[in-house]
Every structure is written in structure tokens, then in C-alpha cells.
Tab-separated table of C-alpha atoms and ligand atoms in Angstrom:
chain	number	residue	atom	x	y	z
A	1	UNK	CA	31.017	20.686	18.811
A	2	UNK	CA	31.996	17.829	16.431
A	3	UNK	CA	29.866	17.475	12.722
A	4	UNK	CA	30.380	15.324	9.490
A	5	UNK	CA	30.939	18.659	7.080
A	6	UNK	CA	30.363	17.348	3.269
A	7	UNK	CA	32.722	19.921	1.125
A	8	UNK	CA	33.013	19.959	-2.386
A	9	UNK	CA	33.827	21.834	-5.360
A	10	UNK	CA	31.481	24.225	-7.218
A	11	UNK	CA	32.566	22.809	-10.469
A	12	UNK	CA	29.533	22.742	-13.232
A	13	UNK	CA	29.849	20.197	-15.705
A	14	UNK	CA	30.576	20.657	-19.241
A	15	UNK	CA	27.448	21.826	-20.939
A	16	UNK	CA	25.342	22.078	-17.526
A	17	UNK	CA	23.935	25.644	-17.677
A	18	UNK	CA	23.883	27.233	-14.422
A	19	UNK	CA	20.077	28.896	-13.718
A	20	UNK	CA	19.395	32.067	-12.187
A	21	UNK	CA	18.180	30.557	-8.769
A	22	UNK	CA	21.382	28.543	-8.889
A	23	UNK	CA	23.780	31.344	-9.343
A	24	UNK	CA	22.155	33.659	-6.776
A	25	UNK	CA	21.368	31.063	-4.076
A	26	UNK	CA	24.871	29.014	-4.503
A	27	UNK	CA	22.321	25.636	-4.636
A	28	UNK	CA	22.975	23.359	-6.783
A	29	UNK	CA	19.369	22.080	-8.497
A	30	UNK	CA	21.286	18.862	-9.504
A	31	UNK	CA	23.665	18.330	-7.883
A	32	UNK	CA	25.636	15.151	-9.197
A	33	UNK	CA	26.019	17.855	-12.285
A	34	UNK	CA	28.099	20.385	-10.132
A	35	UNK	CA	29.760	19.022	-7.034
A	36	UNK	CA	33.083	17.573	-7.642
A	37	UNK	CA	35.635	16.102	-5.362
A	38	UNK	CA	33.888	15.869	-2.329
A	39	UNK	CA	35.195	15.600	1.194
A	40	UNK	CA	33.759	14.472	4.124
A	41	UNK	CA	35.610	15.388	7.507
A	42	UNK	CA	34.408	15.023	11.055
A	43	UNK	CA	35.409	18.677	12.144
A	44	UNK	CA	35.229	20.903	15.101
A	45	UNK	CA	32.153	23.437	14.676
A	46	UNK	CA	30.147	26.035	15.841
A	47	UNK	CA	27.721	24.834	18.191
A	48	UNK	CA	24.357	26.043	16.646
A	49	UNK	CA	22.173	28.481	18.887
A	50	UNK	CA	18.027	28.682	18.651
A	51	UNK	CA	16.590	31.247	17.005
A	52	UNK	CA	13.358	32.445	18.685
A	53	UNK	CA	10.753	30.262	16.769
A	54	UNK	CA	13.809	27.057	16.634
A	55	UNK	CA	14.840	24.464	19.364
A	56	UNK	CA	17.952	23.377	20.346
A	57	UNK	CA	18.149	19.597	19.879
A	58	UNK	CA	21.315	17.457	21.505
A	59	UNK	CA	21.199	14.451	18.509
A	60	UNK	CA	20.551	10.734	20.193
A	61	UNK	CA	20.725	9.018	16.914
A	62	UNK	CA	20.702	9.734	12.883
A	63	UNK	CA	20.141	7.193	10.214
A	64	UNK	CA	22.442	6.725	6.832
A	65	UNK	CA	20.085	7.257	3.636
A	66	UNK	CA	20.925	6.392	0.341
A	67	UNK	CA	21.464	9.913	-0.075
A	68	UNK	CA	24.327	10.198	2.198
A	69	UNK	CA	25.956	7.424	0.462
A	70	UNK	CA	25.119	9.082	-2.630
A	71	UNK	CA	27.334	11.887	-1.629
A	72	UNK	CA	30.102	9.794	-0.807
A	73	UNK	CA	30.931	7.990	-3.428
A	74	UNK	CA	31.400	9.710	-6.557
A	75	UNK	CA	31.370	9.038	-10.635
A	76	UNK	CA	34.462	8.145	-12.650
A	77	UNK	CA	34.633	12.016	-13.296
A	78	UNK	CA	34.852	12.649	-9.364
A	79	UNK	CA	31.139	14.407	-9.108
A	80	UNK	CA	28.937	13.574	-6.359
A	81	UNK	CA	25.798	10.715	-7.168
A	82	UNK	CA	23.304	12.318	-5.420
A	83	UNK	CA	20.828	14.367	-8.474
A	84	UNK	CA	18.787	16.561	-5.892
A	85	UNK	CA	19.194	19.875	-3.917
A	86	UNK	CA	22.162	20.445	-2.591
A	87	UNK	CA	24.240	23.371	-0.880
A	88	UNK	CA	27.956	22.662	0.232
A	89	UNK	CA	29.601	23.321	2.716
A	90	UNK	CA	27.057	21.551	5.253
A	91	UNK	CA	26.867	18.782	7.982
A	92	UNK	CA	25.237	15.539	6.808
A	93	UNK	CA	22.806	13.606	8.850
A	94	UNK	CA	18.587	13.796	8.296
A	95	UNK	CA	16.871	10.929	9.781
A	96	UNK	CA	17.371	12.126	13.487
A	97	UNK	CA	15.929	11.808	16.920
A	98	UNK	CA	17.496	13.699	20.081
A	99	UNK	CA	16.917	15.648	23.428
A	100	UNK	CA	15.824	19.234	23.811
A	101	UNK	CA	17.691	21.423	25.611
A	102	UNK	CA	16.725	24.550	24.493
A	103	UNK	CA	13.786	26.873	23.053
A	104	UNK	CA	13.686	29.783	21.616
A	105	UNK	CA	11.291	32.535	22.940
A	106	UNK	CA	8.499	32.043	20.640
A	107	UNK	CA	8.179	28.400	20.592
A	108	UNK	CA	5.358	27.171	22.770
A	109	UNK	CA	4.505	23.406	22.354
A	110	UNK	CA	7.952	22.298	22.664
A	111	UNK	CA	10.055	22.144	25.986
A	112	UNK	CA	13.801	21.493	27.226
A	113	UNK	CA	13.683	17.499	27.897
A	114	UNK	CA	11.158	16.267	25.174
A	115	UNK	CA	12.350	13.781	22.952
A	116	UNK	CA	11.411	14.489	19.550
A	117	UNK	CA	12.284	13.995	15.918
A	118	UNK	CA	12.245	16.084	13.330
A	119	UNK	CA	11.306	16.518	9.139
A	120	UNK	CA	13.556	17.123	6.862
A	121	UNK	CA	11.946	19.166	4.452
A	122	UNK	CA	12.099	22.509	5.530
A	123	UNK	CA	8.941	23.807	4.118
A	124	UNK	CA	8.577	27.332	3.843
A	125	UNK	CA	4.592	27.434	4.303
A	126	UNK	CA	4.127	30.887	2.061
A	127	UNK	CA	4.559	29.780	-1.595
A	128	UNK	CA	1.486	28.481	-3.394
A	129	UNK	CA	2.109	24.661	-3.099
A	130	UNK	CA	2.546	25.086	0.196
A	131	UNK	CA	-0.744	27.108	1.050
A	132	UNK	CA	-2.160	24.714	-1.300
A	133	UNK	CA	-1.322	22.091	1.176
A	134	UNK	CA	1.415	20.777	-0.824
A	135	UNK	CA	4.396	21.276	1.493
A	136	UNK	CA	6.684	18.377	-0.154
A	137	UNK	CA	6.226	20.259	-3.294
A	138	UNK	CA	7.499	23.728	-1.855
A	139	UNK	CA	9.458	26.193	-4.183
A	140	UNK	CA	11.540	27.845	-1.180
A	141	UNK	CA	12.606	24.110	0.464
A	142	UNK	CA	15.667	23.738	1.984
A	143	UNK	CA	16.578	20.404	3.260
A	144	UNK	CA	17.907	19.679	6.270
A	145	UNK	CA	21.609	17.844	5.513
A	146	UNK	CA	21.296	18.983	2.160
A	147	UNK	CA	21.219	22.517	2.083
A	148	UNK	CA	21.243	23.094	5.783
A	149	UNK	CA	23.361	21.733	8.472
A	150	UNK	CA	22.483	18.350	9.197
A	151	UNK	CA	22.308	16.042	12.631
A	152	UNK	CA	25.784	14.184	11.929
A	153	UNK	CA	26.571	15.980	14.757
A	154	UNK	CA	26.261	16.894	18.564
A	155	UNK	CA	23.828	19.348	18.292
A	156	UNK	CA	21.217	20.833	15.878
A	157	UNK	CA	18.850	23.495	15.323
A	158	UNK	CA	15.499	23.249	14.105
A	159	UNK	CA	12.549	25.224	13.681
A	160	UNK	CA	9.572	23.650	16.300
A	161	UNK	CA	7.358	23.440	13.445
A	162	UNK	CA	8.998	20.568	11.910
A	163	UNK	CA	9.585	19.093	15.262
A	164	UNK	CA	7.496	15.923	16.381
A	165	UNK	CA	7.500	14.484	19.970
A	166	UNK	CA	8.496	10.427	20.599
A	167	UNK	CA	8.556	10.991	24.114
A	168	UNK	CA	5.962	7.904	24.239
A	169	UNK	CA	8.320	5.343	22.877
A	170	UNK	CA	10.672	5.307	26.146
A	171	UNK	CA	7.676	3.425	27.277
A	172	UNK	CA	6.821	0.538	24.205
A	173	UNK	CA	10.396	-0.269	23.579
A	174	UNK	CA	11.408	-0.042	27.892
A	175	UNK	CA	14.387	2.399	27.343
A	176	UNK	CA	14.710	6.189	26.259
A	177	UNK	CA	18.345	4.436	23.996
A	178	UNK	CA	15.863	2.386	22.125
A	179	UNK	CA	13.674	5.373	21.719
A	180	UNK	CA	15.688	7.392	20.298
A	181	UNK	CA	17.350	4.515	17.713
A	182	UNK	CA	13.586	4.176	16.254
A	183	UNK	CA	12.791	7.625	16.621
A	184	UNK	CA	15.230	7.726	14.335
A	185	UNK	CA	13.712	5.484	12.044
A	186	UNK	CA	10.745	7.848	11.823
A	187	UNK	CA	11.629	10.331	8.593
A	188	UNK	CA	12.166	7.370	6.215
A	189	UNK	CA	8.945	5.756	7.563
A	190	UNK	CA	7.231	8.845	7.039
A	191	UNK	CA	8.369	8.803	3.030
A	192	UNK	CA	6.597	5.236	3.042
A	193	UNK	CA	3.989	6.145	4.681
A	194	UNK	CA	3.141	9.112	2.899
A	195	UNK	CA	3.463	7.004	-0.591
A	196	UNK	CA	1.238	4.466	0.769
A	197	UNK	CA	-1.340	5.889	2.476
A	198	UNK	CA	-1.212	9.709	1.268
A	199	UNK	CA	-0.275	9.875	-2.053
A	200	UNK	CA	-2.150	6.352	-3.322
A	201	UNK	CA	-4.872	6.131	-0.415
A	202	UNK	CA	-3.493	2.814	0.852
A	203	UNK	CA	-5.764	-0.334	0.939
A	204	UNK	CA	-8.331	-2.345	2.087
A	205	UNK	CA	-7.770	-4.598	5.335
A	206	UNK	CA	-6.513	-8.306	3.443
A	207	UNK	CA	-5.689	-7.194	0.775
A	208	UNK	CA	-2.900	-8.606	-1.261
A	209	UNK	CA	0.276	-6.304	-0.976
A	210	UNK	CA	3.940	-6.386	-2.744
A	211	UNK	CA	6.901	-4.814	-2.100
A	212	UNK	CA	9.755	-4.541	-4.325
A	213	UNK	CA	12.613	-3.383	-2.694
A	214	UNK	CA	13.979	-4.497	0.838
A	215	UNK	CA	16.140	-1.340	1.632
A	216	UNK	CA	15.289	0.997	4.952
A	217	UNK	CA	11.986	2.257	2.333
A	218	UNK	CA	10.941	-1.383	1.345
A	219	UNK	CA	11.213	-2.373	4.920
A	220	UNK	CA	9.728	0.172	6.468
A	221	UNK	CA	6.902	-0.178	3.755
A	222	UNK	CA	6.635	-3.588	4.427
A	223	UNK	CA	6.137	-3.093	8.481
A	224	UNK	CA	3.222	-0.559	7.738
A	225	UNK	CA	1.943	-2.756	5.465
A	226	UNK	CA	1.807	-5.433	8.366
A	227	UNK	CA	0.899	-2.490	10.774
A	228	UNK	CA	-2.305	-1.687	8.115
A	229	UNK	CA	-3.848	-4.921	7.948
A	230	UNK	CA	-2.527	-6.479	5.006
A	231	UNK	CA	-3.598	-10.326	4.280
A	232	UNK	CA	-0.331	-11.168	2.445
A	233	UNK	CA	2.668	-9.268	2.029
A	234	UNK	CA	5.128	-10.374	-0.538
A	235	UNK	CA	8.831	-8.719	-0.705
A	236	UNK	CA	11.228	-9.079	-3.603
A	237	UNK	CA	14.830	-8.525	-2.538
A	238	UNK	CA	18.610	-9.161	-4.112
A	239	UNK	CA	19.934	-9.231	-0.918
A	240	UNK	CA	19.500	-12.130	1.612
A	241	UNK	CA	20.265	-10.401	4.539
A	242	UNK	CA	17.711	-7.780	3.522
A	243	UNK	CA	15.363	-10.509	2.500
A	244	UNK	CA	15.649	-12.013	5.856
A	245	UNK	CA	14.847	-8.138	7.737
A	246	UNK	CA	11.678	-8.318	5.441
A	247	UNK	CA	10.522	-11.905	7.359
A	248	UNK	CA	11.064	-10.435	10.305
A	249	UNK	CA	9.391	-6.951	9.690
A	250	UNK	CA	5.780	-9.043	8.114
A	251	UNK	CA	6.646	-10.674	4.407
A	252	UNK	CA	5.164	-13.353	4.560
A	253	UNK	CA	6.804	-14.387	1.325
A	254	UNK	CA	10.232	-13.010	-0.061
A	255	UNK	CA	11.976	-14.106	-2.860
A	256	UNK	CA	14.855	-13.098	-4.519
A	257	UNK	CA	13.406	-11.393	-7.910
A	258	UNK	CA	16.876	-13.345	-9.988
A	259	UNK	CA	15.626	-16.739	-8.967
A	260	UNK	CA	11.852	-16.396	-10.075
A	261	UNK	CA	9.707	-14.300	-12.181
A	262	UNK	CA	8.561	-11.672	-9.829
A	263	UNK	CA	4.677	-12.278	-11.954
A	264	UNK	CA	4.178	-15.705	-11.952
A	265	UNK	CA	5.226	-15.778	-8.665
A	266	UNK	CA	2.879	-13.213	-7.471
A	267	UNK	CA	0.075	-14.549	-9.513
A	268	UNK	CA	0.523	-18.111	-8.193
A	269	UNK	CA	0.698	-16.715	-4.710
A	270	UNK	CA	-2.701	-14.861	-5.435
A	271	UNK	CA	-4.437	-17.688	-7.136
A	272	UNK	CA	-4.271	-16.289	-10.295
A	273	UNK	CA	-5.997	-12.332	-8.831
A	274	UNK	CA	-3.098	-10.528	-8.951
A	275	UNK	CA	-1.927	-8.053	-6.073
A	276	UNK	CA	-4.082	-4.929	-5.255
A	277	UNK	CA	-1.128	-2.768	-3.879
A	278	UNK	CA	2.133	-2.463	-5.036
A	279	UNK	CA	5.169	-0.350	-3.854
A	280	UNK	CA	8.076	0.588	-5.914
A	281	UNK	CA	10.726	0.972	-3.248
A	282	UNK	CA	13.918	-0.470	-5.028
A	283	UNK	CA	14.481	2.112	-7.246
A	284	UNK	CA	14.697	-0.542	-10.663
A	285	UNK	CA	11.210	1.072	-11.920
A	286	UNK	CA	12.547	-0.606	-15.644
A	287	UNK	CA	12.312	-3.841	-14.645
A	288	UNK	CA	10.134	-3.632	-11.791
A	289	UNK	CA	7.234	-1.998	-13.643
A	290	UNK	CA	6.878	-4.378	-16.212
A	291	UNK	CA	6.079	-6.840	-13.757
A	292	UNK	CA	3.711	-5.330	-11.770
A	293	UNK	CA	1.431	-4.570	-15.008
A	294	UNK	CA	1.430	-8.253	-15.210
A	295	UNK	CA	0.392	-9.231	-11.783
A	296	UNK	CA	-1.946	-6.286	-10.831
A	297	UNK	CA	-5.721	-7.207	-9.758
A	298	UNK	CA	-8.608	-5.995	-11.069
A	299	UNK	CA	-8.428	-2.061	-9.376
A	300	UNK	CA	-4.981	-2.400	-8.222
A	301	UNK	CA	-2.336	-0.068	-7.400
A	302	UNK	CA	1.071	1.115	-7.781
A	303	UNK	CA	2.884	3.651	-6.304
A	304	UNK	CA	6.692	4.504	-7.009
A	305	UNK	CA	8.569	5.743	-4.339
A	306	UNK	CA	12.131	4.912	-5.463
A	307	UNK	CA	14.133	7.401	-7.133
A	308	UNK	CA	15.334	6.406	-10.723
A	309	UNK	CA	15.810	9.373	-13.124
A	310	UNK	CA	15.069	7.029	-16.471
A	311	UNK	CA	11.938	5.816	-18.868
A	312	UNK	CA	10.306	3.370	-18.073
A	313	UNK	CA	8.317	0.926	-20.685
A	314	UNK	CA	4.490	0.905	-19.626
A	315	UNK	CA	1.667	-0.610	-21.055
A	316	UNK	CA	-1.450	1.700	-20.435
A	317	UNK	CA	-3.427	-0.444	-21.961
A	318	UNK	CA	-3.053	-2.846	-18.739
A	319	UNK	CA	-4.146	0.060	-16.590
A	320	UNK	CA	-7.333	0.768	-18.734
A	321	UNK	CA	-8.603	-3.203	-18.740
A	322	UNK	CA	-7.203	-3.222	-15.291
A	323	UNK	CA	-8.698	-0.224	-13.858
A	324	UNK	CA	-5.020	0.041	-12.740
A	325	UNK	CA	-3.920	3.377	-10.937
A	326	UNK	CA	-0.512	4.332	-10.870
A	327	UNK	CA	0.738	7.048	-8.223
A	328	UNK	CA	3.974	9.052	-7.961
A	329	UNK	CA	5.488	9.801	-4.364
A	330	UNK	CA	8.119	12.346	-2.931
A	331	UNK	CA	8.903	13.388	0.422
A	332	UNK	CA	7.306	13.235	4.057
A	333	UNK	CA	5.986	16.191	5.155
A	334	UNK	CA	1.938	17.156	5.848
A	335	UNK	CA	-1.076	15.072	5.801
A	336	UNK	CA	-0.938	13.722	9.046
A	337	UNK	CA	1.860	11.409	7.870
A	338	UNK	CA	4.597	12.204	11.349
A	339	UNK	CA	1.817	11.686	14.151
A	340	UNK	CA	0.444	9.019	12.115
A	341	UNK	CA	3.962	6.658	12.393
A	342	UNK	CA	4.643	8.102	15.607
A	343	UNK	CA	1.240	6.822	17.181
A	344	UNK	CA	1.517	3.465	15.426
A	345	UNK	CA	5.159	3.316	16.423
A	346	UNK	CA	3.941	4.330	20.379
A	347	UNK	CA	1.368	1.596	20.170
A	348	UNK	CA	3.625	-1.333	19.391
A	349	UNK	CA	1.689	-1.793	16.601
A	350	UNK	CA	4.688	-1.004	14.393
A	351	UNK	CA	8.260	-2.414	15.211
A	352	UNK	CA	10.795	-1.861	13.032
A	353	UNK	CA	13.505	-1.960	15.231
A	354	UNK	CA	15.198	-5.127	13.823
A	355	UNK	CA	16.017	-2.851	10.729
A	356	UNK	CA	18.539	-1.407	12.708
A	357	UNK	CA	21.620	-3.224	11.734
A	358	UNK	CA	24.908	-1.407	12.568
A	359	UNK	CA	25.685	1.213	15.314
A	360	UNK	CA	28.428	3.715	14.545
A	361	UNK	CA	29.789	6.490	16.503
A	362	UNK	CA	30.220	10.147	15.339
A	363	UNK	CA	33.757	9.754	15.166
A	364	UNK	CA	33.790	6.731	12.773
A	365	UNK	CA	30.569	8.352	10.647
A	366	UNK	CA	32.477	7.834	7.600
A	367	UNK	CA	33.137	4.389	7.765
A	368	UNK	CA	29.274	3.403	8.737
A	369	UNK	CA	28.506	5.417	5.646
A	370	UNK	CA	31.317	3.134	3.440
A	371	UNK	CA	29.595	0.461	5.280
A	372	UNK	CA	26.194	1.237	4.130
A	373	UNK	CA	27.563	1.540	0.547
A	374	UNK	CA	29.192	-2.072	0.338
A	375	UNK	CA	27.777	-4.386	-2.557
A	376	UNK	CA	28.291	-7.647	-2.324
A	377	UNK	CA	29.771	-9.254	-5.488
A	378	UNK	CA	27.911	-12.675	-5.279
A	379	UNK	CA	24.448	-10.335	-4.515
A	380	UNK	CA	24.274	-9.056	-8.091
A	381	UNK	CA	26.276	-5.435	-6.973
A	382	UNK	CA	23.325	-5.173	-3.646
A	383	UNK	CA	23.764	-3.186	-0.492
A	384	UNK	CA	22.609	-5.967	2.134
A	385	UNK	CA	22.677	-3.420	5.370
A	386	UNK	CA	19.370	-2.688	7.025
A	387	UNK	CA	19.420	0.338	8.633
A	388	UNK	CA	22.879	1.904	10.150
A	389	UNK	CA	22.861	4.101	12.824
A	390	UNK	CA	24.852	7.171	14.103
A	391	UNK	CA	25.270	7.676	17.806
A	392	UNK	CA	27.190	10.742	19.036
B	401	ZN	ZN1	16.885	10.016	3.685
B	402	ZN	ZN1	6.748	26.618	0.347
């Protein structure tokens, strides 16, 4: 079968030392500090078989993440962007939906012609964060397209416990194509959804809600902010195509965050409260932050789901007259977040099809993830693409 393989070379930088775990497992713990010169090539590969607790997916669709990008374009030194987890050779591709076709022996709740999707994190369910019901925190993850083959291909292989049924959706969106495009969509809903509701215990029907950040998170944090009863969702976006995928996903205001100041334009829009629920989804916690503190309500929140591996100025004292709460947010996995989105998804009480910008094949998978990494000039450096999809 054909697969995006990601190769690179083991190369630590100068002055990264290696850890145990590292050495031993061939992982890299960060890896924009060890993979250099990375290749990606559609190649011929061995068609993955079930084992007896796994099932045998053909892939319909998989979404381009950040990450993937991440991994594709490099530093001026030639090392990889992406900081996490990483294990090389693999295939790319997490944000997946596809046919079974097979099941191992042992797998009972899954069978050959459901449509499902699948998580990402590969959980191992025996080390202590995990029995302490903390599976996004596991010590023993691998990561599917990360450390394990991915779903930039024709076929993949996944244990049935990650494994989540969208066989519902042929119905909502009228064909099992569109089905499997936003079943697709489902993994990076799931990492807003578990900031939102999850990690900072979401919020009360009307209340004011901002999102900074109108990439495939910010979006998707937007709809389920829509989906959740929100009485006014404001979205702050560079881009103006992303801007516009905002309006049409429930901002009811969006504004590009150069051409105001993000505060006085929330607390104008509030009459002077302040928003009660904020989401960090464009990965500029430095300036984003700051602005927040100054437009939060009386008992508001924030929760960062962006990745940004810097300090970031805060003033506790806002959070303390405030009775602010700030929450940190990784990952997808547990707390009800998959058959949460899926049900609101099967409902048609979340849409967030129009995300969905670009449709690539598998043999042009590299060029839809250049695509996804083009910034604009005259947008300040922004990626403007919603969502960009990979169809075998
Ligand atoms: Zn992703
Ligand atoms: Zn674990």
C-alpha cells in the first residue's frame, strides 16, 4: 500500500543530552532538538495486519495539523519544528476517519463495515496517570503519526480501544463522503473540547465567550462554543479567510487583533463585564494573555490550549480581585470527550464542515501539507487555510 513515510536523521544537537528513555527507545523527547534533514516520501509499504485486540481500518480521510507542518518545514540548521514525541521512520497522518475491514479475534464492539475514527494518543492504561484516570498524561504514550505509523495512508491499524464509531453521521450530513471528511474533523475537536469542557468545566448557557485563535483549534472551539449555548462569541484572527470560517462556524464578532485592542474591544462588546470564558487557541500566549487579564469578568476563565514553549507575563493579582481561574490543556483522550463530539456532531447540533477548506489526494500529500504551511505576507506571516484534507 502507499504511505507519507517522514525520515530523518538521528542527529542530537550540540549540547542536547540524550536521556536514558531516549537512547533505549530510539524516541526522541524533543524532537526539533534531534531530527535533522527530514524527508517526506509517498512510498510503497507494508500493508499493516490486525493484531488480535486491533482493527483494520481502510483511511476515508485525514486532516493536516500544525504538527505535520511542523515536521515539514525545518529551522535554518535543517532540524525538524515540531518540540514533542517523536520516532522516525513513520507514516504521518492523525486526525483520521475510515472503513473497517477487519478485526482481530479479541475485539468485540467493533465490526468489518463500521465507520469509525480513532484517538491519537495511544494510552497505555497501566501506568499511574493512567489508572488515575489521566490517560493524556500517560508515561508509556505513543502517538499515532508520531511514534507510530500514521493514516497518511491506505490502510491503518489500530487498537479498538481507541476506536470511536461515526457511523451516525452518513445520516446528518446525507452522504457516508461527508461523513467521513468530518469524522475526520473529530480528534482536533476532541483537543477543544476537552480544554473547554474537561479541563476548565466549560460555562454557563449566555455566557460571554472569546476565542483567540481562528486555526482548525480556534474554530472548532468556536463551533462548540455555539454548540454549548454561548450568548456571544467573539474570535480574534490575523487571517481574513480564517476570520471569515469563524462567522460561519458562530462568532458573532471577529476582529482582526492588529486593527483593535483585543480589551477594549471585548470590554465594549460586554458593556464594560468582561468575558467569562476565554480560550487560548492561537498559540501567542505573550500577547494574548495580557489581554485577557484585562477583559476577564468577575469569575472568569481561561484556558490555554495552544502550544507555545515561552514565559509569559501574568498579573496574579488580576486573578485574585478577579476570582480569575486559569487552566492548562493537552490532548484528547478520556472523560467522555470522543462520544461527547461525536453525539453533538450526529445531532446537527455541531457543523463544522465549512472548516474544511482544501481536498488533497494521497499522492499529492506533500503539497496540501506546503499548502497548509503558506503565510501570507500582507497577513502579518498567518496561515489563512481552514482545515485541509487527505483523501486516499
Ligand atoms: Zn493534530
Ligand atoms: Zn499510561
Amino acid at each position: 500500500m502507499k504511505g507519507l513515510v517522514l525520515d530523518a536523521e538521528w542527529k542530537p544537537r550540540d549540547g542536547y543530552l540524550l536521556s536514558d528513555f531516549e537512547r533505549q527507545t530510539g524516541k526522541a523527547v524533543t524532537g526539533s532538538s534531534v531530527w535533522h534533514k527530514p524527508t517526506l516520501i509517498v512510498q510503497e509499504v507494508e500493508k499493516p495486519q490486525p493484531g488480535p485486540d486491533e482493527v483494520l481500518i481502510r483511511v476515508k480521510a485525514c486532516g493536516v495539523c500544525g504538527s505535520d507542518i511542523h515536521f515539514y518545514e525545518t529551522d535554518k540548521d535543517g532540524y525538524i519544528l515540531y518540540p514533542g514525541l517523536t520516532k522516525f521512520p513513520t507514516i504521518l497522518g492523525h486526525e483520521f476517519s475510515g472503513v473497517v475491514e477487519k478485526v482481530g479475534g479479541q475485539v468485540k464492539d467493533i465490526a468489518p463495515g463500521d465507520m469509525v475514527t480513532a484517538e491519537e494518543m495511544i494510552w497505555c492504561g497501566y501506568c499511574t496517570q493512567c489508572r488515575n484516570g489521566f490517560p493524556n498524561h500517560c508515561e508509556n504514550l505513543e502517538e499515532i503519526g508520531f511514534t507510530i505509523p500514521g493514516a497518511f495512508a491506505e490502510y491503518i491499524a489500530v487498537g479498538a480501544k481507541y476506536c470511536w464509531k461515526i457511523n451516525e453521521f452518513a445520516k446528518v450530513f446525507g452522504s457516508e463522503e461527508k461523513a467521513y471528511e468530518v469524522g475526520a474533523l473529530t480528534e482536533p475537536t476532541c483537543v477543544s473540547y476537552n480544554g473547554m469542557f474537561a479541563r476548565a468545566g466549560g460555562f454557563r448557557p449566555g455566557a460571554y465567550v472569546v476565542v483567540f485563535g481562528a486555526g482548525p483549534i480556534g474554530l472548532a472551539a468556536t463551533g462548540l462554543a455555539r454548540a454549548a449555548g454561548a450568548g456571544k462569541i467573539i474570535s480574534f484572527e490575523v487571517s481574513p479567510e480564517r476570520r471569515a470560517l469563524a462567522q460561519q462556524v458562530g462568532a458573532d464578532q471577529v476582529y482582526d487583533p492588529r486593527a483593535v485592542t483585543p480589551s477594549e474591544a471585548i470590554l465594549e462588546l460586554t458593556s464594560g463585564q468582561g468575558a467569562d470564558f476565554f480560550v487560548e487557541a492561537a498559540g501567542a500566549p505573550q500577547v494574548t494573555i495580557p489581554e485577557m487579564e484585562k477583559s476577564l469578568a468577575i469569575n472568569g476563565k481561561i484556558v490555554q490550549i495552544g502550544r507555545a514553549a515561552q514565559r509569559v507575563p501574568m498579573y496574579l493579582e488580576t486573578f485574585q480581585v478577579r476570582r480569575g481561574q486559569f487552566y492548562g490543556s493537552q490532548g484528547h483522550s478520556g472523560d467522555g470527550n470522543f462520544p461527547n463530539v461525536i453525539r453533538l456532531v450526529a445531532s446537527g447540533r455541531l457543523d463544522l464542515s465549512p472548516i474544511i477548506t482544501t481536498r488533497y489526494s494521497l499522492d499529492n500529500v506533500v503539497e496540501g501539507i506546503a499548502q497548509s504551511a503558506v503565510r501570507p505576507a500582507h497577513d502579518g506571516g498567518a496561515r489563512r487555510h481552514g482545515k485541509i484534507l487527505v483523501k486516499p
